[in-house]
PDB file of C-alpha atoms in Angstrom:
ATOM      1  CA  UNK A   1       0.000   0.000   0.000  1.00  0.00           C
ATOM      2  CA  UNK A   2       1.393   3.393  -0.980  1.00  0.00           C
ATOM      3  CA  UNK A   3       1.472   6.129   1.648  1.00  0.00           C
ATOM      4  CA  UNK A   4      -0.528   8.399  -0.672  1.00  0.00           C
ATOM      5  CA  UNK A   5      -3.324   5.869  -1.216  1.00  0.00           C
ATOM      6  CA  UNK A   6      -6.724   7.566  -0.998  1.00  0.00           C
ATOM      7  CA  UNK A   7      -5.136  11.005  -0.715  1.00  0.00           C
ATOM      8  CA  UNK A   8      -6.475  13.699  -3.057  1.00  0.00           C
ATOM      9  CA  UNK A   9      -4.038  16.108  -4.680  1.00  0.00           C
ATOM     10  CA  UNK A  10      -4.772  19.295  -6.614  1.00  0.00           C
ATOM     11  CA  UNK A  11      -1.996  20.527  -8.903  1.00  0.00           C
ATOM     12  CA  UNK A  12      -2.428  23.927 -10.546  1.00  0.00           C
ATOM     13  CA  UNK A  13      -0.751  24.411 -13.885  1.00  0.00           C
ATOM     14  CA  UNK A  14      -0.868  20.637 -13.946  1.00  0.00           C
ATOM     15  CA  UNK A  15      -1.356  20.139 -17.676  1.00  0.00           C
ATOM     16  CA  UNK A  16       2.296  20.373 -18.678  1.00  0.00           C
ATOM     17  CA  UNK A  17       5.866  20.905 -17.525  1.00  0.00           C
ATOM     18  CA  UNK A  18       6.675  20.720 -13.836  1.00  0.00           C
ATOM     19  CA  UNK A  19       3.002  20.539 -12.852  1.00  0.00           C
ATOM     20  CA  UNK A  20       2.402  17.547 -15.092  1.00  0.00           C
ATOM     21  CA  UNK A  21       5.429  15.727 -13.664  1.00  0.00           C
ATOM     22  CA  UNK A  22       4.189  16.394 -10.129  1.00  0.00           C
ATOM     23  CA  UNK A  23       0.665  15.196 -10.919  1.00  0.00           C
ATOM     24  CA  UNK A  24       2.005  12.034 -12.542  1.00  0.00           C
ATOM     25  CA  UNK A  25       4.327  11.181  -9.649  1.00  0.00           C
ATOM     26  CA  UNK A  26       1.702  11.753  -6.955  1.00  0.00           C
ATOM     27  CA  UNK A  27      -0.667   9.478  -8.882  1.00  0.00           C
ATOM     28  CA  UNK A  28       2.047   6.840  -9.218  1.00  0.00           C
ATOM     29  CA  UNK A  29       2.352   6.949  -5.442  1.00  0.00           C
ATOM     30  CA  UNK A  30      -1.354   6.366  -4.961  1.00  0.00           C
ATOM     31  CA  UNK A  31      -3.070   9.749  -4.945  1.00  0.00           C
ATOM     32  CA  UNK A  32      -6.136  10.764  -6.889  1.00  0.00           C
ATOM     33  CA  UNK A  33      -5.304  13.903  -8.821  1.00  0.00           C
ATOM     34  CA  UNK A  34      -7.091  17.043  -9.939  1.00  0.00           C
ATOM     35  CA  UNK A  35      -5.293  18.609 -12.893  1.00  0.00           C
ATOM     36  CA  UNK A  36      -6.239  22.282 -12.614  1.00  0.00           C
ATOM     37  CA  UNK A  37      -5.196  24.370 -15.599  1.00  0.00           C
ATOM     38  CA  UNK A  38      -6.485  27.237 -17.706  1.00  0.00           C
ATOM     39  CA  UNK A  39      -5.986  25.057 -20.805  1.00  0.00           C
ATOM     40  CA  UNK A  40      -8.779  22.506 -20.438  1.00  0.00           C
ATOM     41  CA  UNK A  41      -7.837  20.452 -23.492  1.00  0.00           C
ATOM     42  CA  UNK A  42      -4.273  19.881 -22.281  1.00  0.00           C
ATOM     43  CA  UNK A  43      -5.505  19.237 -18.741  1.00  0.00           C
ATOM     44  CA  UNK A  44      -7.918  16.580 -19.991  1.00  0.00           C
ATOM     45  CA  UNK A  45      -5.149  14.886 -21.973  1.00  0.00           C
ATOM     46  CA  UNK A  46      -2.893  14.837 -18.913  1.00  0.00           C
ATOM     47  CA  UNK A  47      -5.660  13.522 -16.647  1.00  0.00           C
ATOM     48  CA  UNK A  48      -6.520  10.767 -19.134  1.00  0.00           C
ATOM     49  CA  UNK A  49      -2.861   9.763 -19.431  1.00  0.00           C
ATOM     50  CA  UNK A  50      -2.522   9.612 -15.638  1.00  0.00           C
ATOM     51  CA  UNK A  51      -5.597   7.410 -15.302  1.00  0.00           C
ATOM     52  CA  UNK A  52      -4.406   5.118 -18.104  1.00  0.00           C
ATOM     53  CA  UNK A  53      -0.873   4.769 -16.772  1.00  0.00           C
ATOM     54  CA  UNK A  54      -1.536   4.568 -13.019  1.00  0.00           C
ATOM     55  CA  UNK A  55      -5.125   3.422 -12.596  1.00  0.00           C
ATOM     56  CA  UNK A  56      -5.741   6.352 -10.251  1.00  0.00           C
ATOM     57  CA  UNK A  57      -8.696   8.651 -10.722  1.00  0.00           C
ATOM     58  CA  UNK A  58      -7.610  11.898 -12.345  1.00  0.00           C
ATOM     59  CA  UNK A  59      -9.912  14.701 -13.426  1.00  0.00           C
ATOM     60  CA  UNK A  60      -9.291  17.942 -15.285  1.00  0.00           C
ATOM     61  CA  UNK A  61     -10.795  21.208 -14.083  1.00  0.00           C
ATOM     62  CA  UNK A  62     -10.409  24.390 -16.082  1.00  0.00           C
ATOM     63  CA  UNK A  63      -9.144  26.979 -13.625  1.00  0.00           C
ATOM     64  CA  UNK A  64      -8.078  30.592 -13.869  1.00  0.00           C
ATOM     65  CA  UNK A  65      -6.054  31.008 -10.687  1.00  0.00           C
ATOM     66  CA  UNK A  66      -6.275  34.814 -10.835  1.00  0.00           C
ATOM     67  CA  UNK A  67     -10.076  34.591 -10.460  1.00  0.00           C
ATOM     68  CA  UNK A  68     -11.149  33.727  -6.919  1.00  0.00           C
ATOM     69  CA  UNK A  69     -14.534  32.452  -8.126  1.00  0.00           C
ATOM     70  CA  UNK A  70     -12.762  30.067 -10.484  1.00  0.00           C
ATOM     71  CA  UNK A  71     -10.431  28.712  -7.799  1.00  0.00           C
ATOM     72  CA  UNK A  72     -13.319  28.278  -5.358  1.00  0.00           C
ATOM     73  CA  UNK A  73     -15.265  26.402  -8.037  1.00  0.00           C
ATOM     74  CA  UNK A  74     -12.247  24.162  -8.615  1.00  0.00           C
ATOM     75  CA  UNK A  75     -12.000  23.271  -4.925  1.00  0.00           C
ATOM     76  CA  UNK A  76     -15.788  22.768  -4.782  1.00  0.00           C
ATOM     77  CA  UNK A  77     -15.534  20.362  -7.729  1.00  0.00           C
ATOM     78  CA  UNK A  78     -12.727  18.510  -5.960  1.00  0.00           C
ATOM     79  CA  UNK A  79     -14.852  18.111  -2.830  1.00  0.00           C
ATOM     80  CA  UNK A  80     -17.868  16.970  -4.859  1.00  0.00           C
ATOM     81  CA  UNK A  81     -15.797  14.378  -6.701  1.00  0.00           C
ATOM     82  CA  UNK A  82     -13.644  13.049  -3.853  1.00  0.00           C
ATOM     83  CA  UNK A  83     -15.060  14.368  -0.577  1.00  0.00           C
ATOM     84  CA  UNK A  84     -11.711  15.750   0.581  1.00  0.00           C
ATOM     85  CA  UNK A  85      -8.531  17.570  -0.425  1.00  0.00           C
ATOM     86  CA  UNK A  86      -5.247  16.537   1.148  1.00  0.00           C
ATOM     87  CA  UNK A  87      -2.601  18.132  -1.055  1.00  0.00           C
ATOM     88  CA  UNK A  88      -2.493  21.448  -2.900  1.00  0.00           C
ATOM     89  CA  UNK A  89       0.443  22.225  -5.176  1.00  0.00           C
ATOM     90  CA  UNK A  90       0.458  25.865  -6.250  1.00  0.00           C
ATOM     91  CA  UNK A  91       2.452  25.473  -9.439  1.00  0.00           C
ATOM     92  CA  UNK A  92       0.645  27.672 -11.983  1.00  0.00           C
ATOM     93  CA  UNK A  93       3.006  30.353 -13.195  1.00  0.00           C
ATOM     94  CA  UNK A  94       4.117  32.535 -16.075  1.00  0.00           C
ATOM     95  CA  UNK A  95       6.889  34.901 -17.133  1.00  0.00           C
ATOM     96  CA  UNK A  96       6.995  38.209 -18.978  1.00  0.00           C
ATOM     97  CA  UNK A  97      10.691  39.071 -18.861  1.00  0.00           C
ATOM     98  CA  UNK A  98      11.996  42.553 -19.584  1.00  0.00           C
ATOM     99  CA  UNK A  99      14.245  45.226 -18.144  1.00  0.00           C
ATOM    100  CA  UNK A 100      12.333  47.349 -15.645  1.00  0.00           C
ATOM    101  CA  UNK A 101      12.552  50.436 -17.867  1.00  0.00           C
ATOM    102  CA  UNK A 102      10.750  48.534 -20.608  1.00  0.00           C
ATOM    103  CA  UNK A 103       8.345  46.515 -18.452  1.00  0.00           C
ATOM    104  CA  UNK A 104       4.702  47.409 -18.866  1.00  0.00           C
ATOM    105  CA  UNK A 105       2.213  47.649 -16.038  1.00  0.00           C
ATOM    106  CA  UNK A 106       0.280  44.838 -17.704  1.00  0.00           C
ATOM    107  CA  UNK A 107       3.281  42.476 -17.654  1.00  0.00           C
ATOM    108  CA  UNK A 108       3.964  43.261 -13.995  1.00  0.00           C
ATOM    109  CA  UNK A 109       0.329  42.725 -13.019  1.00  0.00           C
ATOM    110  CA  UNK A 110      -0.051  39.525 -15.045  1.00  0.00           C
ATOM    111  CA  UNK A 111       2.978  37.798 -13.507  1.00  0.00           C
ATOM    112  CA  UNK A 112       2.187  38.869  -9.939  1.00  0.00           C
ATOM    113  CA  UNK A 113      -1.446  37.900 -10.487  1.00  0.00           C
ATOM    114  CA  UNK A 114      -0.824  34.365 -11.700  1.00  0.00           C
ATOM    115  CA  UNK A 115       2.263  33.505  -9.667  1.00  0.00           C
ATOM    116  CA  UNK A 116       1.386  35.078  -6.323  1.00  0.00           C
ATOM    117  CA  UNK A 117      -2.299  35.966  -6.166  1.00  0.00           C
ATOM    118  CA  UNK A 118      -3.049  32.597  -7.761  1.00  0.00           C
ATOM    119  CA  UNK A 119      -1.447  30.822  -4.807  1.00  0.00           C
ATOM    120  CA  UNK A 120      -3.422  33.036  -2.426  1.00  0.00           C
ATOM    121  CA  UNK A 121      -6.715  32.270  -4.169  1.00  0.00           C
ATOM    122  CA  UNK A 122      -6.168  28.520  -4.308  1.00  0.00           C
ATOM    123  CA  UNK A 123      -4.859  28.271  -0.751  1.00  0.00           C
ATOM    124  CA  UNK A 124      -7.718  30.345   0.645  1.00  0.00           C
ATOM    125  CA  UNK A 125     -10.235  28.006  -0.967  1.00  0.00           C
ATOM    126  CA  UNK A 126      -8.399  24.811   0.039  1.00  0.00           C
ATOM    127  CA  UNK A 127      -7.591  25.690   3.648  1.00  0.00           C
ATOM    128  CA  UNK A 128     -11.183  25.526   4.892  1.00  0.00           C
ATOM    129  CA  UNK A 129     -11.745  21.825   4.112  1.00  0.00           C
ATOM    130  CA  UNK A 130      -8.185  21.016   5.194  1.00  0.00           C
ATOM    131  CA  UNK A 131      -8.813  22.657   8.569  1.00  0.00           C
ATOM    132  CA  UNK A 132     -11.993  20.641   9.027  1.00  0.00           C
ATOM    133  CA  UNK A 133     -10.010  17.476   8.254  1.00  0.00           C
ATOM    134  CA  UNK A 134      -7.187  18.654  10.533  1.00  0.00           C
ATOM    135  CA  UNK A 135      -4.824  17.557   7.803  1.00  0.00           C
ATOM    136  CA  UNK A 136      -3.304  19.099   4.721  1.00  0.00           C
ATOM    137  CA  UNK A 137      -0.163  19.626   2.678  1.00  0.00           C
ATOM    138  CA  UNK A 138       0.369  22.833   0.693  1.00  0.00           C
ATOM    139  CA  UNK A 139       3.384  23.177  -1.587  1.00  0.00           C
ATOM    140  CA  UNK A 140       4.199  26.441  -3.345  1.00  0.00           C
ATOM    141  CA  UNK A 141       6.504  26.290  -6.360  1.00  0.00           C
ATOM    142  CA  UNK A 142       8.870  29.225  -5.999  1.00  0.00           C
ATOM    143  CA  UNK A 143      12.142  29.628  -7.924  1.00  0.00           C
ATOM    144  CA  UNK A 144      15.852  30.296  -7.599  1.00  0.00           C
ATOM    145  CA  UNK A 145      14.869  33.726  -8.937  1.00  0.00           C
ATOM    146  CA  UNK A 146      12.864  34.302  -5.765  1.00  0.00           C
ATOM    147  CA  UNK A 147      15.940  33.579  -3.654  1.00  0.00           C
ATOM    148  CA  UNK A 148      18.700  35.259  -5.645  1.00  0.00           C
ATOM    149  CA  UNK A 149      16.896  37.550  -8.085  1.00  0.00           C
ATOM    150  CA  UNK A 150      17.419  37.572 -11.831  1.00  0.00           C
ATOM    151  CA  UNK A 151      18.094  40.560 -14.066  1.00  0.00           C
ATOM    152  CA  UNK A 152      15.224  41.173 -16.447  1.00  0.00           C
ATOM    153  CA  UNK A 153      12.813  39.416 -14.100  1.00  0.00           C
ATOM    154  CA  UNK A 154      11.794  41.979 -11.505  1.00  0.00           C
ATOM    155  CA  UNK A 155       8.184  40.864 -11.854  1.00  0.00           C
ATOM    156  CA  UNK A 156       8.920  37.122 -11.766  1.00  0.00           C
ATOM    157  CA  UNK A 157      11.547  37.374  -8.994  1.00  0.00           C
ATOM    158  CA  UNK A 158       9.175  39.491  -6.896  1.00  0.00           C
ATOM    159  CA  UNK A 159       6.338  37.015  -7.340  1.00  0.00           C
ATOM    160  CA  UNK A 160       8.512  34.040  -6.397  1.00  0.00           C
ATOM    161  CA  UNK A 161      10.064  35.838  -3.423  1.00  0.00           C
ATOM    162  CA  UNK A 162       6.549  36.769  -2.351  1.00  0.00           C
ATOM    163  CA  UNK A 163       5.597  33.099  -2.447  1.00  0.00           C
ATOM    164  CA  UNK A 164       8.318  32.382   0.105  1.00  0.00           C
ATOM    165  CA  UNK A 165       6.933  34.982   2.507  1.00  0.00           C
ATOM    166  CA  UNK A 166       3.437  33.674   1.834  1.00  0.00           C
ATOM    167  CA  UNK A 167       4.625  30.123   2.627  1.00  0.00           C
ATOM    168  CA  UNK A 168       6.089  31.079   5.994  1.00  0.00           C
ATOM    169  CA  UNK A 169       3.124  33.203   7.058  1.00  0.00           C
ATOM    170  CA  UNK A 170       0.560  30.580   6.092  1.00  0.00           C
ATOM    171  CA  UNK A 171       2.563  27.830   7.796  1.00  0.00           C
ATOM    172  CA  UNK A 172       2.265  29.750  11.058  1.00  0.00           C
ATOM    173  CA  UNK A 173      -1.471  30.293  10.561  1.00  0.00           C
ATOM    174  CA  UNK A 174      -2.506  26.700   9.919  1.00  0.00           C
ATOM    175  CA  UNK A 175       0.092  24.549  11.671  1.00  0.00           C
ATOM    176  CA  UNK A 176      -2.114  23.957  14.688  1.00  0.00           C
ATOM    177  CA  UNK A 177      -4.652  22.262  12.412  1.00  0.00           C
ATOM    178  CA  UNK A 178      -2.234  19.647  11.118  1.00  0.00           C
ATOM    179  CA  UNK A 179      -1.508  21.480   7.859  1.00  0.00           C
ATOM    180  CA  UNK A 180       2.057  21.940   6.648  1.00  0.00           C
ATOM    181  CA  UNK A 181       3.058  24.594   4.109  1.00  0.00           C
ATOM    182  CA  UNK A 182       6.378  24.469   2.289  1.00  0.00           C
ATOM    183  CA  UNK A 183       7.973  25.832  -0.856  1.00  0.00           C
ATOM    184  CA  UNK A 184      10.153  24.246  -3.514  1.00  0.00           C
ATOM    185  CA  UNK A 185      12.558  26.525  -5.381  1.00  0.00           C
ATOM    186  CA  UNK A 186      13.696  24.989  -8.682  1.00  0.00           C
ATOM    187  CA  UNK A 187      16.789  26.180 -10.511  1.00  0.00           C
ATOM    188  CA  UNK A 188      17.131  26.018 -14.279  1.00  0.00           C
ATOM    189  CA  UNK A 189      14.686  23.367 -15.499  1.00  0.00           C
ATOM    190  CA  UNK A 190      13.850  23.039 -19.211  1.00  0.00           C
ATOM    191  CA  UNK A 191      10.108  23.470 -19.775  1.00  0.00           C
ATOM    192  CA  UNK A 192       7.940  25.310 -22.283  1.00  0.00           C
ATOM    193  CA  UNK A 193       8.062  28.274 -19.880  1.00  0.00           C
ATOM    194  CA  UNK A 194      11.870  28.453 -19.789  1.00  0.00           C
ATOM    195  CA  UNK A 195      12.925  27.198 -23.214  1.00  0.00           C
ATOM    196  CA  UNK A 196      13.443  30.670 -24.687  1.00  0.00           C
ATOM    197  CA  UNK A 197      15.530  31.777 -21.716  1.00  0.00           C
ATOM    198  CA  UNK A 198      17.604  28.610 -21.581  1.00  0.00           C
ATOM    199  CA  UNK A 199      18.361  28.717 -25.291  1.00  0.00           C
ATOM    200  CA  UNK A 200      20.257  31.940 -24.608  1.00  0.00           C
ATOM    201  CA  UNK A 201      21.945  31.103 -21.307  1.00  0.00           C
ATOM    202  CA  UNK A 202      22.016  27.309 -21.090  1.00  0.00           C
ATOM    203  CA  UNK A 203      25.791  26.913 -21.157  1.00  0.00           C
ATOM    204  CA  UNK A 204      26.238  29.688 -18.611  1.00  0.00           C
ATOM    205  CA  UNK A 205      23.509  28.219 -16.388  1.00  0.00           C
ATOM    206  CA  UNK A 206      25.270  24.851 -16.378  1.00  0.00           C
ATOM    207  CA  UNK A 207      28.582  26.526 -15.524  1.00  0.00           C
ATOM    208  CA  UNK A 208      26.946  28.343 -12.582  1.00  0.00           C
ATOM    209  CA  UNK A 209      25.401  25.124 -11.236  1.00  0.00           C
ATOM    210  CA  UNK A 210      27.817  23.163  -9.009  1.00  0.00           C
ATOM    211  CA  UNK A 211      26.338  19.813 -10.073  1.00  0.00           C
ATOM    212  CA  UNK A 212      27.082  20.751 -13.678  1.00  0.00           C
ATOM    213  CA  UNK A 213      23.715  20.086 -15.298  1.00  0.00           C
ATOM    214  CA  UNK A 214      20.257  21.501 -15.717  1.00  0.00           C
ATOM    215  CA  UNK A 215      17.464  20.181 -13.536  1.00  0.00           C
ATOM    216  CA  UNK A 216      14.569  18.054 -14.718  1.00  0.00           C
ATOM    217  CA  UNK A 217      10.863  18.229 -14.033  1.00  0.00           C
ATOM    218  CA  UNK A 218      11.239  14.894 -12.247  1.00  0.00           C
ATOM    219  CA  UNK A 219      13.798  16.399  -9.844  1.00  0.00           C
ATOM    220  CA  UNK A 220      11.188  18.930  -8.743  1.00  0.00           C
ATOM    221  CA  UNK A 221       8.424  16.329  -8.561  1.00  0.00           C
ATOM    222  CA  UNK A 222      10.473  14.111  -6.229  1.00  0.00           C
ATOM    223  CA  UNK A 223      10.985  17.040  -3.842  1.00  0.00           C
ATOM    224  CA  UNK A 224       7.252  17.740  -3.795  1.00  0.00           C
ATOM    225  CA  UNK A 225       6.473  14.055  -3.225  1.00  0.00           C
ATOM    226  CA  UNK A 226       8.776  14.060  -0.199  1.00  0.00           C
ATOM    227  CA  UNK A 227       7.250  17.184   1.320  1.00  0.00           C
ATOM    228  CA  UNK A 228       3.704  15.794   1.055  1.00  0.00           C
ATOM    229  CA  UNK A 229       4.735  12.432   2.513  1.00  0.00           C
ATOM    230  CA  UNK A 230       4.428  11.219   6.102  1.00  0.00           C
ATOM    231  CA  UNK A 231       8.213  11.401   6.395  1.00  0.00           C
ATOM    232  CA  UNK A 232       7.968  15.214   6.133  1.00  0.00           C
ATOM    233  CA  UNK A 233       5.166  15.622   8.682  1.00  0.00           C
ATOM    234  CA  UNK A 234       7.369  17.745  10.994  1.00  0.00           C
ATOM    235  CA  UNK A 235       8.599  20.063   8.234  1.00  0.00           C
ATOM    236  CA  UNK A 236       6.754  23.311   7.639  1.00  0.00           C
ATOM    237  CA  UNK A 237       7.524  26.867   6.592  1.00  0.00           C
ATOM    238  CA  UNK A 238      10.629  25.731   4.725  1.00  0.00           C
ATOM    239  CA  UNK A 239      12.071  26.354   1.270  1.00  0.00           C
ATOM    240  CA  UNK A 240      13.672  23.353  -0.413  1.00  0.00           C
ATOM    241  CA  UNK A 241      15.974  24.435  -3.235  1.00  0.00           C
ATOM    242  CA  UNK A 242      16.130  21.974  -6.122  1.00  0.00           C
ATOM    243  CA  UNK A 243      18.777  23.783  -8.116  1.00  0.00           C
ATOM    244  CA  UNK A 244      21.971  21.721  -8.165  1.00  0.00           C
ATOM    245  CA  UNK A 245      23.549  24.130  -5.687  1.00  0.00           C
ATOM    246  CA  UNK A 246      22.982  27.249  -7.802  1.00  0.00           C
ATOM    247  CA  UNK A 247      21.692  29.463  -4.986  1.00  0.00           C
ATOM    248  CA  UNK A 248      23.324  28.005  -1.892  1.00  0.00           C
ATOM    249  CA  UNK A 249      22.543  29.861   1.306  1.00  0.00           C
TER     250      UNK A 249
END
């Protein structure tokens, strides 16, 4: 019997990239999965693949994390389908890179809205049933950019640094109810979101990484799987860097 058997996990931005890898791994370890994504067609394909490959129940729910009504509806659907929510992975994110002098208000607002307010909206909706259960695991996907900053990413770095503060504050709020809240901070990981950036700086990124390689979506998924496991039940308010040593502190 897997330790995640009968657990229910919601993964935002779960249709592709890091979110998809997380959803797949949690299902492999026994969880039922809600693939929450703004792209319903891709989310449905991912959910179907998870069900086919693992035998676990996986459903797709179209979700706009910036819209609180949408995130509440997604959690309501989860509760209707499964009767509980044990794990929330706030992974949905985007970039709009530019130097600050050229960055538009719209690009600032979009990135902060999806990356930071999205986590707020989803967590606010999920915490109520978790508190009633007196059990929950919330994982926020931050970034090395939130720890060290990145030129041309004032919006993205701010959103990911904000997630770290959000993680620590929420961990203090809900710890007494058996809910842990942690963050994972990936380094350079090739995905559709980062391909354009990595094409320009891949060699330099590898040189800056002590382990001498880029990360993989699976590397991030394994860290998330640990933090939602029973083995991590006394870990909360922490940031686990999965970056090959890039941003050692």
